[in-house]
Short mmCIF file of C-alpha atoms in Angstrom, two decimals:
data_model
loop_
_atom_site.label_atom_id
_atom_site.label_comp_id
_atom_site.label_asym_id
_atom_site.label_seq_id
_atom_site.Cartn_x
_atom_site.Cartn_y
_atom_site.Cartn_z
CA UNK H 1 13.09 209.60 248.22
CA UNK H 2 14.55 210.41 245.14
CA UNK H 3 18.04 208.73 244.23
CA UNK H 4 19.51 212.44 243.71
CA UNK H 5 18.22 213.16 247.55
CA UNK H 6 19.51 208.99 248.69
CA UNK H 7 23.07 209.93 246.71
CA UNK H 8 23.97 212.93 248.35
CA UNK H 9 22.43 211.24 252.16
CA UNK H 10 24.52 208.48 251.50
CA UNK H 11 27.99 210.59 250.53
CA UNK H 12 27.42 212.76 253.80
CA UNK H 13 30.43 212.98 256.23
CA UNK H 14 30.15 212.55 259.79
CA UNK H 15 30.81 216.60 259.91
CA UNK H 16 28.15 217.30 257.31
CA UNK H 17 25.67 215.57 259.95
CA UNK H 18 26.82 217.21 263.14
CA UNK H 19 26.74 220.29 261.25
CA UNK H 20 23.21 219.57 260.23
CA UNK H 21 22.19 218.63 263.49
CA UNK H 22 23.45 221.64 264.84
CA UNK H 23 21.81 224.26 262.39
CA UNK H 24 18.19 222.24 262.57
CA UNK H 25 18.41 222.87 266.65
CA UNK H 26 19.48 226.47 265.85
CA UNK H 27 16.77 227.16 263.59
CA UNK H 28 14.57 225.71 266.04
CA UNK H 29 15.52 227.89 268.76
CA UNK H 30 15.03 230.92 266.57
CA UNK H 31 11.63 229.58 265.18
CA UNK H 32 10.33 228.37 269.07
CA UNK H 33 11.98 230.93 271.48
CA UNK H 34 10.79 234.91 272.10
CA UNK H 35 14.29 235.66 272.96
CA UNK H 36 16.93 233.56 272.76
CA UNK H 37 20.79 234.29 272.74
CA UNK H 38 23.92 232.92 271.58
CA UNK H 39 27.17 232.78 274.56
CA UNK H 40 30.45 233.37 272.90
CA UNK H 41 33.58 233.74 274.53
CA UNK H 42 35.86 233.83 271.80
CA UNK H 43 36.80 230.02 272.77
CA UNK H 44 37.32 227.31 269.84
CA UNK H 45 33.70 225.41 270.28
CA UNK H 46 32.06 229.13 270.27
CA UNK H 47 33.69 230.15 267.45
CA UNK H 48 32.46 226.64 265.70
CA UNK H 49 29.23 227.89 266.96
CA UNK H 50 29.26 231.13 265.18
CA UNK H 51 30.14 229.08 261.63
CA UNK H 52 27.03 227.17 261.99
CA UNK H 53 25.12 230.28 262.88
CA UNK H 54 26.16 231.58 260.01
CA UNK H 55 25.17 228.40 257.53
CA UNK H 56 21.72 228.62 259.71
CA UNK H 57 20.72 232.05 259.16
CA UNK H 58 22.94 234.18 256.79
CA UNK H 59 22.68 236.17 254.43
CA UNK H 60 20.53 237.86 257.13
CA UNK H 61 21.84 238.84 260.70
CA UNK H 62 21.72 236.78 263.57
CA UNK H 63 18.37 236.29 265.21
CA UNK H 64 19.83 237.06 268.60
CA UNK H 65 22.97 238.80 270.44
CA UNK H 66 25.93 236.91 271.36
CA UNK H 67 26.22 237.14 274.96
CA UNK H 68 29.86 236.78 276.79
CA UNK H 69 30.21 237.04 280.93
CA UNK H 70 33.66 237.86 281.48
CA UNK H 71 35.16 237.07 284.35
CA UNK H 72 38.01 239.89 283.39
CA UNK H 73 40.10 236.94 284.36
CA UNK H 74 40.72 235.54 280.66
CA UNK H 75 43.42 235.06 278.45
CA UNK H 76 44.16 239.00 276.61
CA UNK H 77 44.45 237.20 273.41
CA UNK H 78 41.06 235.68 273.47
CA UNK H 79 39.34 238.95 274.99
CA UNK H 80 40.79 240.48 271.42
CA UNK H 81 39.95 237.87 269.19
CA UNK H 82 36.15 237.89 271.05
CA UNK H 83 36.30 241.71 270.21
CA UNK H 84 37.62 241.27 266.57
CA UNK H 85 35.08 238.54 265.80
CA UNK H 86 31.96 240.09 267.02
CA UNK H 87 33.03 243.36 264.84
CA UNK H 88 33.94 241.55 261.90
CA UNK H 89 30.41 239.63 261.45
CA UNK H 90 28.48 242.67 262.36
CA UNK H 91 26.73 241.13 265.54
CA UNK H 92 25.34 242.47 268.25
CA UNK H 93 27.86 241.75 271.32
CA UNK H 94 26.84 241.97 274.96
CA UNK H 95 29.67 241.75 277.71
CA UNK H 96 28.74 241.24 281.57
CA UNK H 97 31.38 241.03 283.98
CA UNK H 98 31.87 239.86 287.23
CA UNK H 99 33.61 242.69 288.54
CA UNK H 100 29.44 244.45 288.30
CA UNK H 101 28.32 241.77 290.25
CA UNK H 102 31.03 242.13 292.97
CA UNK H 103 30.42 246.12 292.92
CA UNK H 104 26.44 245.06 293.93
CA UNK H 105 27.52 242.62 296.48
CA UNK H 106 25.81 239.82 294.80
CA UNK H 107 29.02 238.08 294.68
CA UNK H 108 31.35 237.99 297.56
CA UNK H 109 35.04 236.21 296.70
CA UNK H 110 37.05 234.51 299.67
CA UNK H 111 39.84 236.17 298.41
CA UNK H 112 40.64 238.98 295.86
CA UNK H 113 42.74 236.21 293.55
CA UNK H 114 39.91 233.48 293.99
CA UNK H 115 38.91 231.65 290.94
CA UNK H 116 36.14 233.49 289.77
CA UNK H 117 34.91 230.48 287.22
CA UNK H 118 32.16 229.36 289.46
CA UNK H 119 30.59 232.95 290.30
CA UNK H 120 30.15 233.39 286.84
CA UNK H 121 26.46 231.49 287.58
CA UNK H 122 25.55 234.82 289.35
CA UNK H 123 26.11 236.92 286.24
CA UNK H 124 25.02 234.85 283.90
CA UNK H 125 21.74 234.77 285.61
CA UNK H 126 21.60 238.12 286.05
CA UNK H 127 22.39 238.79 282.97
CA UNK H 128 18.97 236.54 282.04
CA UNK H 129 17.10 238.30 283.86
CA UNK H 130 18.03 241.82 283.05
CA UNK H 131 17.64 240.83 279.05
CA UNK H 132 14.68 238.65 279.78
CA UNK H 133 16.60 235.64 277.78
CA UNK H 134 13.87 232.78 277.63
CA UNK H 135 16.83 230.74 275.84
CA UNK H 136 20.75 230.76 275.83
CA UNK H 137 22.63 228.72 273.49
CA UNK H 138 26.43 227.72 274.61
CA UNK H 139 29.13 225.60 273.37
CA UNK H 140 28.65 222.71 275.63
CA UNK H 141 29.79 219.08 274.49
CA UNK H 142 28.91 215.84 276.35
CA UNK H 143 32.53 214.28 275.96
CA UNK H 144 33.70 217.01 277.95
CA UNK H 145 32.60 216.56 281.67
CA UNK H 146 30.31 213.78 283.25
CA UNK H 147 27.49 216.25 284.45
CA UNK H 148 27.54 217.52 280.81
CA UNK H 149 27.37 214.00 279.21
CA UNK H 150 23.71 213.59 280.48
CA UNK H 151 22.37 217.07 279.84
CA UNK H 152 19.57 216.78 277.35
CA UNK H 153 20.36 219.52 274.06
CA UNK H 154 17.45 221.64 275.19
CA UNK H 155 17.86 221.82 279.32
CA UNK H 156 15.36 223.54 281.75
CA UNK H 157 16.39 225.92 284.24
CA UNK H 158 13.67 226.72 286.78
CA UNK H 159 12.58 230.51 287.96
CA UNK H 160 15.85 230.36 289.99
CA UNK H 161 17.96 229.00 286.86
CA UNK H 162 18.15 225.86 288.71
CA UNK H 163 18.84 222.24 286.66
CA UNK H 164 17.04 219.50 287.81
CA UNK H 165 19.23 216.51 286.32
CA UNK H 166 16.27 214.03 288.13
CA UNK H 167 13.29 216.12 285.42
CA UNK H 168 14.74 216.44 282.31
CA UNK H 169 12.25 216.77 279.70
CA UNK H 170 12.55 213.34 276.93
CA UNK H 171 13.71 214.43 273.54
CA UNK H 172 12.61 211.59 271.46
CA UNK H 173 12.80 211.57 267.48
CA UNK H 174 14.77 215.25 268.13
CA UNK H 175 11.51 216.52 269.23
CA UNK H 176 12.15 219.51 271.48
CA UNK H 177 9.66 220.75 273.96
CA UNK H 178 10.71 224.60 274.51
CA UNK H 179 7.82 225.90 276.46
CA UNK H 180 8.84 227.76 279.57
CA UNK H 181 6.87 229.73 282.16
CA UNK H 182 7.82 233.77 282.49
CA UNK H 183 11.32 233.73 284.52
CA UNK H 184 12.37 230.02 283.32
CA UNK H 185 14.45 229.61 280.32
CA UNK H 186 16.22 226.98 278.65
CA UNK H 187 19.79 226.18 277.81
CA UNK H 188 20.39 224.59 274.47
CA UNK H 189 23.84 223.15 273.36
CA UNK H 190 23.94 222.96 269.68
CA UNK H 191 27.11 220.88 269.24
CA UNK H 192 26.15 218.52 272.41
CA UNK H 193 26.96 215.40 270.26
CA UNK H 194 30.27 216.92 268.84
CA UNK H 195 33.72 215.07 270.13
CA UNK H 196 36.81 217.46 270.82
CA UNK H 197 37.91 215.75 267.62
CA UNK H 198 34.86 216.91 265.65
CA UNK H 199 35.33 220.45 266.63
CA UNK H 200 39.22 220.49 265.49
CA UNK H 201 38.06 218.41 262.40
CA UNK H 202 35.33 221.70 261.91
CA UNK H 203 37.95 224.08 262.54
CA UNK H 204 40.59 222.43 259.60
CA UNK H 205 37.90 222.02 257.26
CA UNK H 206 36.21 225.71 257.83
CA UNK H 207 39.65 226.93 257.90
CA UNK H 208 38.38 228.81 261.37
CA UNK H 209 40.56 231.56 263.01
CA UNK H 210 41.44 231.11 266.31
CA UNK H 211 43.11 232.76 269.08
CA UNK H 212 46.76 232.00 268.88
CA UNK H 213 47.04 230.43 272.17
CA UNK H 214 45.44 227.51 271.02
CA UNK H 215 48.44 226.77 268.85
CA UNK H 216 52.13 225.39 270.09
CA UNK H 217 54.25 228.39 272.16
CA UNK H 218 56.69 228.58 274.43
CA UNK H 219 55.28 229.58 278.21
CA UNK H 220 56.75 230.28 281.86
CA UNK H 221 55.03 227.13 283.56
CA UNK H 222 54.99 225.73 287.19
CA UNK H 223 54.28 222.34 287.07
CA UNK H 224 51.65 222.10 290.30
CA UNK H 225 49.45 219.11 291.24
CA UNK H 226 50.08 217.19 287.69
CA UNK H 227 49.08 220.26 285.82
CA UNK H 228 51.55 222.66 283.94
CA UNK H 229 50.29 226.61 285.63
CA UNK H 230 50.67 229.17 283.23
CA UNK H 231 52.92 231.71 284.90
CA UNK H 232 50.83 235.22 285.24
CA UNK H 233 49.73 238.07 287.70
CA UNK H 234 47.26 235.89 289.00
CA UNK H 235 49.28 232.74 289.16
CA UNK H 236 52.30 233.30 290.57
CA UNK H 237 54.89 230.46 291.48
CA UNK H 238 54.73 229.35 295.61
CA UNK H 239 57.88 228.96 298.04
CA UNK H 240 59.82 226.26 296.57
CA UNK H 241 58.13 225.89 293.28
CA UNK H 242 60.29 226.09 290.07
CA UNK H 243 59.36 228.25 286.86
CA UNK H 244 60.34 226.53 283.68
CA UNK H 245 60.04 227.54 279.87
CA UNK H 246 57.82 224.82 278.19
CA UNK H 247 56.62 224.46 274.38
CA UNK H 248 52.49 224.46 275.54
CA UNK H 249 49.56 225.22 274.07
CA UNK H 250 46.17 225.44 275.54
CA UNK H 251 42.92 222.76 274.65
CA UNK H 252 40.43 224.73 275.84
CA UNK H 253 40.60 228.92 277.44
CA UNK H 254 38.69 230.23 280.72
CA UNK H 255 39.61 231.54 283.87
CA UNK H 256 43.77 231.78 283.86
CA UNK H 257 43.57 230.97 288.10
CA UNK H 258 42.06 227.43 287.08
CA UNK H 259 43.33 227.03 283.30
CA UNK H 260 46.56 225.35 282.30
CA UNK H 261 47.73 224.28 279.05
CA UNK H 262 48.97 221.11 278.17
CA UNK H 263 52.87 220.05 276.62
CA UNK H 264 52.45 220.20 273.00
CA UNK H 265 54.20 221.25 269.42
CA UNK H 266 51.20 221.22 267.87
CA UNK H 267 50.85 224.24 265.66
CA UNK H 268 48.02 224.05 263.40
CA UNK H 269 44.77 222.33 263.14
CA UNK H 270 45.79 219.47 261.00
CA UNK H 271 48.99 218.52 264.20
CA UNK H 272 46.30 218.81 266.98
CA UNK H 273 44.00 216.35 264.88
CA UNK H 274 46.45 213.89 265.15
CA UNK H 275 47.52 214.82 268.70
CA UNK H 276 43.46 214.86 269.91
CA UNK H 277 42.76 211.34 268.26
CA UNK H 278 45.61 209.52 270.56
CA UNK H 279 45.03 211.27 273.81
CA UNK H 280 43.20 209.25 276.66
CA UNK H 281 42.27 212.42 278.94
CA UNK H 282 39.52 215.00 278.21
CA UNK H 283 40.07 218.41 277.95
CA UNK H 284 39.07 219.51 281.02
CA UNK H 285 40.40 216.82 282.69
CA UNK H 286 43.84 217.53 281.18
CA UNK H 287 43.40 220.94 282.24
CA UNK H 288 40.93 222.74 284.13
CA UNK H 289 41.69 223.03 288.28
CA UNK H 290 38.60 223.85 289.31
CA UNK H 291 36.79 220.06 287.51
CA UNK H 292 39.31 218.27 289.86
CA UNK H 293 38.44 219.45 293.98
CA UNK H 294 35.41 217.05 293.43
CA UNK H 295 33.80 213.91 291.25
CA UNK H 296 30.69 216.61 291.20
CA UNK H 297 32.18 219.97 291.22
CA UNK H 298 30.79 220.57 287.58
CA UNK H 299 27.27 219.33 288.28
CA UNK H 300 27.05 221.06 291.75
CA UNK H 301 27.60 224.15 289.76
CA UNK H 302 25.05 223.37 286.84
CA UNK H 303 22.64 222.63 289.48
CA UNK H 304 22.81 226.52 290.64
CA UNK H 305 22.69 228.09 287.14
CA UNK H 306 26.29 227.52 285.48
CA UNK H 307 26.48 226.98 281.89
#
């Protein structure tokens, strides 16, 4: 090695090895896969994803669509900003929503306001299918959920999308094995290894837009269950619950029936740094209802075909 090449290996940030990680498992996916695609929802760890597919494959376009199932139960300001995005890098951007699947039956709610978070497996899948996706690439981290802590980067779904947590395929020395039979495919999390932390780091040092609901406002809340319930159409307050105003801001954006955001003045990247490096609860723990009716509710739904 020559000491030019040990220098700059030795002066290389934590970030500039995530981010190297990341693009080498990108650039694999593009290199190994017929046709893979990227997920983007317009959520922070997506839009980290789309900075390191741009250091991975511009000044050309993107060697796959970005692919978003909407639930057409999100936040308007990420919708927008998912919109904006996709228009402004000149990608292809393919939306799938829920509401199709419910039209064909293939997805029957309990209720009309159900959380729709977990039926998103149905779409997605059908969406799969009806692209012929043999790989989709998401913003998944370990340090967000158990289930998701020992998914391998590069996961198998069977011919019914199916994860097997018992047959994961070794990935020794980064080696990926990407071979898939016609109807399986594989999904591949890029930033697997990255920490909440390391994504808001990302996002400070990229300077990364993001949709303004990430940063401190003030919000109509119901504090329910330990959780603060964003006041909306969908979530509306129950007989002898109070609505307050709280200063809020949200750690990570989905479904609004099972989303709340957390107390916080935090109003720029640099704030939340400091906020995310003291907090003792993840993300999801902190603020996603649907992670909390069970220990397994988020590998349940991996096993039959959620992200």
């Amino acid at each position: 090695m020559s000491t030019q090449a040990s220098t700059q290996l030795h002066t290389m940030s934590h970030l500039d090895w995530l981010e190297a990680e990341a693009i080498y498992i990108m650039r694999e996916v593009a290199a190994e896969c017929a046709r893979p695609a990227m997920l983007f929802s317009g959520g922070k760890d997506s839009i980290v994803m789309l900075r390191l597919a741009e250091k991975a494959f511009r000044p050309g376009k993107f060697p796959f669509p970005l692919v978003h199932i909407d639930t057409e139960h999100n936040f308007p300001e990420v919708i927008e900003f998912r919109d904006w995005k996709a228009k402004q890098l000149g990608e292809e951007l393919i939306v799938r929503s829920l509401e199709g699947s419910i039209k064909k039956g293939t997805i029957r709610l309990p209720h009309p306001d159900a959380s729709r978070n977990a039926f998103q497996s149905v779409t997605l899948l059908e969406t799969q299918e009806e692209f012929g996706f043999d790989a989709l690439m998401g913003g998944a981290r370990r340090d967000e959920e158990k289930a998701r802590a020992k998914e391998r980067i590069f996961s198998f779904r069977d011919g019914f999308g199916q994860w097997d947590p018992k047959s994961q395929r070794p990935e020794l020395w980064d080696l990926y094995n990407t071979r898939v039979h016609p109807g399986e495919h594989m999904r591949v999390f890029p930033i697997s290894n990255w920490t909440e932390l390391d994504v808001w780091q990302y996002i400070e040092r990229e300077k990364l837009e993001l949709p303004n609901i990430y940063y401190a406002h003030e919000r109509e809340i119901i504090e329910r269950n330990g959780l603060l319930v964003p006041v909306t159409e969908m979530t509306q307050p129950k007989a002898g619950e109070t609505v307050t105003t709280r200063t809020v801001r949200f750690r990570t954006v989905g479904d609004i029936t099972c989303t709340c955001p957390v107390a916080s003045t935090a109003a720029n990247p640099i704030e939340i740094i400091a906020e995310t490096a003291v907090t003792d609860i993840t993300e999801r723990g902190a603020t996603r209802m649907d992670d909390q009716t069970s220990e397994a509710s988020m590998e349940r739904r991996k096993k039959e075909g959620y992200f």
